[in-house]
Short mmCIF file of C-alpha atoms in Angstrom, two decimals:
data_model
loop_
_atom_site.label_atom_id
_atom_site.label_comp_id
_atom_site.label_asym_id
_atom_site.label_seq_id
_atom_site.Cartn_x
_atom_site.Cartn_y
_atom_site.Cartn_z
CA MET A 1355 -22.22 91.92 26.47
CA TRP A 1356 -25.44 89.92 26.71
CA ALA A 1357 -25.85 90.04 22.93
CA ILE A 1358 -22.28 89.00 22.15
CA GLU A 1359 -22.18 86.23 24.78
CA ASN A 1360 -25.34 84.62 23.37
CA CYS A 1361 -24.73 85.27 19.68
CA ARG A 1362 -25.28 82.13 17.56
CA THR A 1363 -26.20 79.96 20.51
CA SER A 1364 -29.40 78.12 21.34
CA VAL A 1365 -30.36 81.00 23.66
CA LEU A 1366 -31.40 83.07 20.61
CA GLY A 1367 -33.04 80.17 18.81
CA GLY A 1368 -32.51 79.23 15.19
CA HIS A 1369 -33.32 76.28 12.96
CA GLU A 1370 -32.38 72.73 12.05
CA GLN A 1371 -31.81 71.99 8.38
CA VAL A 1372 -32.65 68.44 7.34
CA CYS A 1373 -31.69 66.85 4.02
CA ALA A 1374 -34.56 64.75 2.63
CA ASP A 1375 -32.13 62.50 0.69
CA CYS A 1376 -29.31 61.65 3.09
CA GLY A 1377 -30.92 62.64 6.39
CA LEU A 1378 -28.11 65.00 7.44
CA VAL A 1379 -29.21 67.33 10.23
CA SER A 1380 -27.32 70.60 10.73
CA GLU A 1381 -28.04 73.25 13.31
CA ALA A 1382 -27.79 77.01 12.80
CA TYR A 1383 -28.49 79.47 15.57
CA ASN A 1384 -29.52 83.09 15.18
CA SER A 1385 -27.01 85.91 15.43
CA CYS A 1386 -27.46 88.81 17.84
CA ARG A 1387 -27.07 91.37 15.01
CA ASN A 1388 -25.57 93.84 17.47
CA ARG A 1389 -23.36 96.31 15.59
CA HIS A 1390 -20.54 95.87 18.11
CA CYS A 1391 -20.42 92.07 17.73
CA PRO A 1392 -17.39 90.80 15.74
CA LYS A 1393 -19.49 88.01 14.21
CA CYS A 1394 -22.42 90.06 12.93
CA GLN A 1395 -20.98 92.67 10.56
CA ALA A 1396 -20.40 90.77 7.31
CA LEU A 1397 -23.94 90.85 5.88
CA ASP A 1398 -24.60 94.46 6.90
CA GLN A 1399 -21.23 95.44 5.46
CA ALA A 1400 -21.95 93.69 2.14
CA ARG A 1401 -25.31 95.40 1.77
CA TRP A 1402 -23.86 98.80 2.67
CA LEU A 1403 -20.95 98.46 0.24
CA GLU A 1404 -23.22 97.42 -2.62
CA LYS A 1405 -25.15 100.65 -2.18
CA ARG A 1406 -22.08 102.88 -1.72
CA LYS A 1407 -20.29 101.36 -4.71
CA ARG A 1408 -22.76 103.16 -6.99
CA ARG A 1409 -21.74 106.51 -5.51
CA ILE A 1410 -17.95 106.34 -5.73
CA LEU A 1411 -16.73 109.10 -8.03
CA PRO A 1412 -14.27 107.99 -10.73
CA THR A 1413 -11.39 110.12 -9.48
CA HIS A 1414 -8.45 109.93 -7.07
CA TYR A 1415 -9.08 110.12 -3.31
CA PHE A 1416 -7.24 111.20 -0.19
CA HIS A 1417 -7.32 109.65 3.27
CA VAL A 1418 -7.38 112.26 6.05
CA VAL A 1419 -7.38 111.32 9.74
CA PHE A 1420 -8.49 113.79 12.45
CA THR A 1421 -7.44 112.82 16.00
CA LEU A 1422 -8.62 114.16 19.36
CA PRO A 1423 -5.79 115.12 21.77
CA SER A 1424 -5.34 112.90 24.82
CA GLU A 1425 -6.44 115.80 27.06
CA LEU A 1426 -9.96 115.36 25.66
CA HIS A 1427 -10.23 111.60 26.31
CA GLY A 1428 -11.78 111.99 29.77
CA LEU A 1429 -14.26 114.53 28.48
CA ALA A 1430 -15.18 112.26 25.56
CA ARG A 1431 -15.75 109.27 27.86
CA ARG A 1432 -18.18 111.28 30.01
CA ASN A 1433 -19.89 113.00 27.06
CA PRO A 1434 -19.47 110.57 24.16
CA ARG A 1435 -22.45 111.57 22.04
CA ARG A 1436 -21.74 115.32 22.18
CA ILE A 1437 -17.97 115.04 21.76
CA TYR A 1438 -18.21 112.54 18.89
CA ASN A 1439 -20.81 114.72 17.16
CA LEU A 1440 -18.53 117.72 17.61
CA LEU A 1441 -15.61 115.73 16.14
CA PHE A 1442 -17.68 114.98 13.02
CA GLN A 1443 -18.86 118.59 12.82
CA ALA A 1444 -15.41 120.19 13.20
CA ALA A 1445 -13.68 117.82 10.76
CA SER A 1446 -16.37 118.03 8.08
CA ARG A 1447 -16.62 121.84 8.26
CA THR A 1448 -12.83 122.07 8.02
CA LEU A 1449 -12.73 120.06 4.80
CA LEU A 1450 -15.77 121.77 3.26
CA GLN A 1451 -14.45 125.27 4.06
CA LEU A 1452 -11.02 124.60 2.59
CA GLY A 1453 -12.59 122.96 -0.45
CA ARG A 1454 -14.82 126.00 -1.12
CA ASP A 1455 -11.96 128.47 -0.61
CA PRO A 1456 -11.39 130.15 -4.03
CA LYS A 1457 -7.65 130.29 -3.28
CA ARG A 1458 -7.57 126.50 -3.09
CA LEU A 1459 -10.15 124.46 -5.03
CA GLY A 1460 -13.22 126.66 -4.94
CA ALA A 1461 -15.36 123.55 -5.19
CA LEU A 1462 -17.66 121.23 -3.23
CA LEU A 1463 -15.86 118.06 -2.14
CA GLY A 1464 -17.43 114.68 -1.54
CA PHE A 1465 -16.31 112.56 1.41
CA THR A 1466 -17.25 109.84 3.86
CA ALA A 1467 -16.21 109.97 7.53
CA VAL A 1468 -15.93 106.91 9.79
CA LEU A 1469 -15.45 107.10 13.58
CA HIS A 1470 -12.97 104.78 15.28
CA THR A 1471 -12.24 105.02 19.01
CA TRP A 1472 -9.45 102.47 19.56
CA THR A 1473 -5.77 101.82 18.99
CA HIS A 1474 -5.21 98.77 16.84
CA ARG A 1475 -2.59 97.21 19.08
CA ASP A 1476 -4.21 96.95 22.51
CA LEU A 1477 -7.67 98.61 22.36
CA ARG A 1478 -6.72 101.75 24.25
CA TYR A 1479 -9.07 104.72 23.96
CA HIS A 1480 -8.13 106.84 20.94
CA PRO A 1481 -11.04 108.66 19.22
CA HIS A 1482 -10.25 109.61 15.62
CA LEU A 1483 -12.07 110.15 12.36
CA HIS A 1484 -11.11 108.55 9.04
CA CYS A 1485 -12.20 110.68 6.07
CA ILE A 1486 -12.09 109.45 2.47
CA VAL A 1487 -12.04 112.68 0.45
CA SER A 1488 -12.48 113.13 -3.30
CA GLY A 1489 -9.49 114.63 -5.10
CA GLY A 1490 -11.49 117.57 -6.38
CA GLY A 1491 -15.02 118.91 -6.38
CA LEU A 1492 -17.87 120.52 -8.25
CA ASP A 1493 -17.63 124.27 -8.87
CA PRO A 1494 -20.35 126.59 -7.43
CA ASP A 1495 -22.16 126.74 -10.78
CA ALA A 1496 -22.21 122.93 -11.04
CA ARG A 1497 -20.73 123.14 -14.53
CA ARG A 1498 -17.13 122.10 -14.06
CA TRP A 1499 -15.15 119.52 -12.08
CA THR A 1500 -12.11 121.07 -10.39
CA ALA A 1501 -9.45 118.46 -9.74
CA SER A 1502 -6.77 118.69 -7.07
CA SER A 1503 -3.20 117.58 -7.48
CA ARG A 1504 -2.83 113.81 -7.24
CA LYS A 1505 -0.16 114.26 -4.58
CA PHE A 1506 -1.58 117.09 -2.51
CA LEU A 1507 -4.96 118.18 -1.14
CA PHE A 1508 -4.49 120.82 1.60
CA PRO A 1509 -1.52 121.79 3.82
CA VAL A 1510 -1.52 119.71 6.99
CA PRO A 1511 -0.75 122.68 9.32
CA VAL A 1512 -3.75 124.57 7.88
CA LEU A 1513 -5.99 121.52 8.36
CA SER A 1514 -4.76 121.11 11.94
CA ARG A 1515 -5.24 124.73 13.02
CA LEU A 1516 -8.65 125.12 11.39
CA PHE A 1517 -9.85 121.82 12.88
CA ARG A 1518 -8.61 122.87 16.33
CA GLY A 1519 -10.34 126.25 16.09
CA LYS A 1520 -13.67 124.81 14.99
CA PHE A 1521 -13.63 122.10 17.64
CA LEU A 1522 -12.75 124.47 20.49
CA HIS A 1523 -15.39 126.96 19.34
CA GLY A 1524 -18.01 124.21 19.45
CA LEU A 1525 -16.72 122.99 22.80
CA ALA A 1526 -17.03 126.49 24.28
CA ARG A 1527 -20.62 126.66 23.03
CA LEU A 1528 -21.48 123.34 24.68
CA HIS A 1529 -19.88 124.53 27.91
CA ALA A 1530 -21.82 127.80 27.85
CA GLN A 1531 -25.01 125.76 27.50
CA GLY A 1532 -24.03 123.52 30.43
CA LYS A 1533 -24.07 120.41 28.24
CA ILE A 1534 -20.68 118.87 29.04
CA LEU A 1535 -19.33 117.26 32.20
CA LEU A 1536 -15.71 117.36 33.37
CA GLY A 1537 -16.60 115.24 36.40
CA ASP A 1538 -19.92 114.40 37.97
CA LYS A 1539 -21.15 117.97 37.49
CA PRO A 1540 -21.19 120.45 34.59
CA ALA A 1541 -17.72 121.80 33.84
CA GLN A 1542 -16.75 124.72 36.11
CA PRO A 1543 -15.52 127.92 34.38
CA ASP A 1544 -11.99 127.84 35.84
CA ALA A 1545 -11.41 124.18 35.02
CA PHE A 1546 -12.84 124.57 31.53
CA ASP A 1547 -10.77 127.70 30.78
CA GLN A 1548 -7.61 125.90 31.84
CA LEU A 1549 -8.46 122.90 29.63
CA ARG A 1550 -9.24 125.20 26.70
CA ARG A 1551 -5.92 127.07 27.03
CA THR A 1552 -4.04 123.78 27.17
CA LEU A 1553 -5.79 122.52 24.04
CA PHE A 1554 -5.32 125.79 22.15
CA ASN A 1555 -1.55 125.82 22.82
CA LYS A 1556 -1.13 122.27 21.54
CA SER A 1557 -0.66 121.14 17.95
CA TRP A 1558 -3.53 118.82 16.98
CA VAL A 1559 -2.75 115.75 14.93
CA VAL A 1560 -4.24 115.67 11.45
CA TYR A 1561 -2.66 113.02 9.27
CA VAL A 1562 -2.98 112.86 5.49
CA LYS A 1563 -2.07 109.41 4.25
CA PRO A 1564 -0.80 108.75 0.71
CA PRO A 1565 -3.64 109.12 -1.82
CA PHE A 1566 -5.55 106.16 -3.17
CA SER A 1567 -4.68 105.27 -6.76
CA GLY A 1568 -8.29 104.98 -7.89
CA PRO A 1569 -11.93 104.28 -7.01
CA GLN A 1570 -11.43 100.52 -6.66
CA LYS A 1571 -8.81 101.05 -3.95
CA VAL A 1572 -11.30 103.25 -2.10
CA PHE A 1573 -13.91 100.52 -2.34
CA GLY A 1574 -11.50 97.98 -0.86
CA TYR A 1575 -10.59 100.32 1.98
CA LEU A 1576 -14.21 101.07 2.82
CA GLY A 1577 -14.88 97.33 2.90
CA ARG A 1578 -12.26 96.90 5.60
CA TYR A 1579 -12.99 99.95 7.75
CA THR A 1580 -16.64 100.97 7.76
CA HIS A 1581 -18.08 98.13 9.83
CA ARG A 1582 -14.97 97.30 11.82
CA VAL A 1583 -15.40 96.87 15.57
CA ALA A 1584 -12.76 97.26 18.27
CA ILE A 1585 -11.67 93.62 18.01
CA SER A 1586 -12.18 90.90 15.42
CA ASN A 1587 -12.00 87.17 16.08
CA HIS A 1588 -8.97 86.57 13.86
CA ARG A 1589 -6.86 88.93 16.01
CA ILE A 1590 -7.43 86.88 19.18
CA ARG A 1591 -4.47 84.48 19.21
CA LYS A 1592 -4.76 82.94 22.66
CA VAL A 1593 -7.27 82.90 25.52
CA THR A 1594 -6.68 81.58 29.04
CA ASP A 1595 -8.55 82.02 32.31
CA GLU A 1596 -6.23 84.93 33.14
CA SER A 1597 -5.34 86.65 29.86
CA VAL A 1598 -6.11 87.34 26.21
CA THR A 1599 -3.36 87.66 23.59
CA LEU A 1600 -4.01 89.91 20.57
CA ALA A 1601 -2.18 90.19 17.26
CA ALA A 1602 -1.01 93.62 16.05
CA ARG A 1603 -0.33 94.92 12.53
CA ASP A 1604 3.46 94.77 12.81
CA GLY A 1605 3.45 91.05 13.64
CA SER A 1606 3.85 91.58 17.38
CA THR A 1607 1.31 90.61 20.06
CA ALA A 1608 -0.16 92.23 23.16
CA THR A 1609 -1.32 90.25 26.19
CA LEU A 1610 -4.01 91.73 28.43
CA ASP A 1611 -5.56 90.61 31.68
CA VAL A 1612 -9.07 89.34 30.94
CA ARG A 1613 -10.68 92.10 33.04
CA VAL A 1614 -8.62 94.74 31.28
CA PHE A 1615 -9.54 93.23 27.89
CA ILE A 1616 -13.28 93.31 28.63
CA ALA A 1617 -13.11 96.85 30.07
CA ARG A 1618 -11.19 98.15 27.06
CA PHE A 1619 -13.57 96.49 24.63
CA LEU A 1620 -16.65 97.95 26.32
CA GLN A 1621 -15.31 101.52 26.29
CA HIS A 1622 -15.71 101.42 22.48
CA VAL A 1623 -19.45 100.68 22.58
CA LEU A 1624 -21.10 103.71 20.98
CA PRO A 1625 -24.15 105.53 22.36
CA LYS A 1626 -27.44 103.98 21.30
CA GLY A 1627 -28.48 105.08 17.82
CA PHE A 1628 -25.24 106.97 17.17
CA MET A 1629 -24.27 107.08 13.47
CA LYS A 1630 -20.58 106.31 13.12
CA ILE A 1631 -20.54 106.59 9.30
CA ARG A 1632 -21.54 109.93 7.78
CA HIS A 1633 -21.41 111.47 4.30
CA TYR A 1634 -20.75 115.08 3.37
CA GLY A 1635 -20.60 117.43 0.42
CA LEU A 1636 -21.46 115.70 -2.84
CA LEU A 1637 -22.18 112.48 -0.93
CA ALA A 1638 -24.58 114.09 1.54
CA SER A 1639 -28.21 113.00 1.29
CA THR A 1640 -29.24 116.48 0.07
CA HIS A 1641 -26.90 116.27 -2.94
CA VAL A 1642 -26.69 112.58 -3.78
CA HIS A 1643 -29.60 112.74 -6.25
CA THR A 1644 -28.85 116.23 -7.60
CA LEU A 1645 -25.20 117.35 -7.63
CA LEU A 1646 -23.59 113.91 -7.48
CA PRO A 1647 -25.02 112.76 -10.87
CA ILE A 1648 -23.69 116.00 -12.42
CA ALA A 1649 -20.23 115.34 -10.99
CA MET A 1650 -20.39 111.76 -12.24
CA ALA A 1651 -21.28 112.92 -15.75
CA LEU A 1652 -18.48 115.50 -15.80
CA LEU A 1653 -16.00 112.80 -14.79
CA GLY A 1654 -17.25 110.44 -17.47
CA GLY A 1655 -18.89 107.97 -15.11
CA PRO A 1656 -22.70 108.31 -15.14
CA LEU A 1657 -24.36 107.37 -11.89
CA PRO A 1658 -25.98 103.91 -12.25
CA PRO A 1659 -29.69 103.79 -11.48
CA GLU A 1660 -30.54 103.15 -7.89
CA GLY A 1661 -31.64 99.57 -7.37
CA PRO A 1662 -33.99 98.25 -4.71
CA GLU A 1663 -32.77 97.87 -1.18
CA ILE A 1664 -31.29 94.47 -0.47
CA SER A 1665 -33.69 92.49 1.67
CA PHE A 1666 -32.17 90.45 4.49
CA ALA A 1667 -35.08 88.01 4.42
CA GLU A 1668 -34.84 87.32 0.68
CA ASN A 1669 -31.14 87.64 -0.08
CA TRP A 1670 -29.11 86.66 2.95
CA GLN A 1671 -28.32 83.23 1.47
CA ASP A 1672 -27.01 84.86 -1.72
CA LEU A 1673 -24.90 87.23 0.35
CA MET A 1674 -23.46 84.33 2.35
CA LEU A 1675 -22.59 82.57 -0.91
CA ALA A 1676 -20.79 85.67 -2.17
CA LEU A 1677 -18.97 86.24 1.13
CA THR A 1678 -17.99 82.70 2.07
CA GLY A 1679 -18.51 80.59 -1.05
CA ARG A 1680 -20.84 78.36 0.94
CA ASN A 1681 -24.18 77.58 -0.68
CA LEU A 1682 -26.71 77.18 2.11
CA ARG A 1683 -29.31 75.82 -0.33
CA VAL A 1684 -27.25 72.67 -1.02
CA CYS A 1685 -26.62 69.77 1.36
CA PRO A 1686 -22.89 69.71 2.23
CA SER A 1687 -22.97 65.90 2.40
CA CYS A 1688 -24.77 64.73 -0.75
CA GLY A 1689 -25.31 67.92 -2.75
CA SER A 1690 -29.10 67.61 -2.66
CA THR A 1691 -31.24 70.73 -2.82
CA ARG A 1692 -34.15 69.06 -1.03
CA LEU A 1693 -33.59 70.71 2.33
CA PHE A 1694 -36.21 71.34 4.97
CA ARG A 1695 -36.10 73.69 7.91
CA ILE A 1696 -37.37 73.06 11.40
CA ALA A 1697 -37.53 76.10 13.66
CA VAL A 1698 -35.74 75.93 17.02
CA PRO A 1699 -37.41 78.38 19.47
CA ALA A 1700 -35.31 80.75 21.54
CA ARG A 1701 -34.85 79.86 25.17
CA LEU A 1702 -34.12 83.18 26.82
CA PRO A 1703 -33.22 82.55 30.48
CA ARG A 1704 -33.87 86.19 31.33
CA ALA A 1705 -34.55 89.43 29.53
CA PRO A 1706 -31.29 91.16 28.54
CA PRO A 1707 -30.61 94.54 30.09
CA GLY A 1708 -32.57 97.20 28.25
CA GLY A 1709 -34.66 94.69 26.32
CA PRO A 1710 -33.78 92.33 23.46
CA PRO A 1711 -30.80 93.33 21.26
#
């Protein structure tokens, strides 16, 4: 909250830009660069997408969503790091196992998984994993690309049951190790057994959306979803002292009490250092320089050479130009390029909780 409240204000410092020709003075304050801030994702997203674009296989893709049942929401709130890690583990192992099954594809898939924890309409707690899965994979000998149907990847009931089994197996292991809390204390055997029976007797929601038509559609989707936070500025339609009104996808709106809005937003702050975007199979770090180039070649799309990492210090102005069309090297008043910067020091009134963002 401290980071977002003070983002792009004089508290964090910044600079004044002065035009030597017309004398225009413009102020620009530093961003907090917190990954949960709605204002601070564009540059990180652009750099991430530029790197991932080189690794998108030229094939069709499927969009698979794994959702945690509502009975697990309380457990996930108390044990976010372990439950979110288990969600990634169960979903990824489900896809990899079905992909390797000789009765299905018999191949190694490539996919990216992105964690979201909110409902789009009103920010309620709803942990789920978006997986962008290649429509095929590399055979065990790494000599042939095995393509799936363009309309079908795996049966949804099979995905759901296998995902449920893997998640509950991992949950039981965490419970046996005393690593999860149902309340203020480690989960008691009776309470955990009852929860496990309830979860096992319930159908888990795994949703396979219509497949993407090609790699460019995947790139556009990743651009919208990977660095999304629980709320973006354009969805906030009205703010008063008592309420906040949000826009929803279907054109409707939802109005929340300000305290409810803040509480719901903060429940989607991830544990420190938690990786919400992960890559598996052909896109995993162990295969991206070995098996992925082979898959690219078999599909007729050689992997472009890896370029240097984009430097924030050297290229942020170019990225801003590409994202917004605004050239920060040119005076907006007279068009002069003779601009000078004067640093504005930060004026931190107090240290933020836990240190600087």
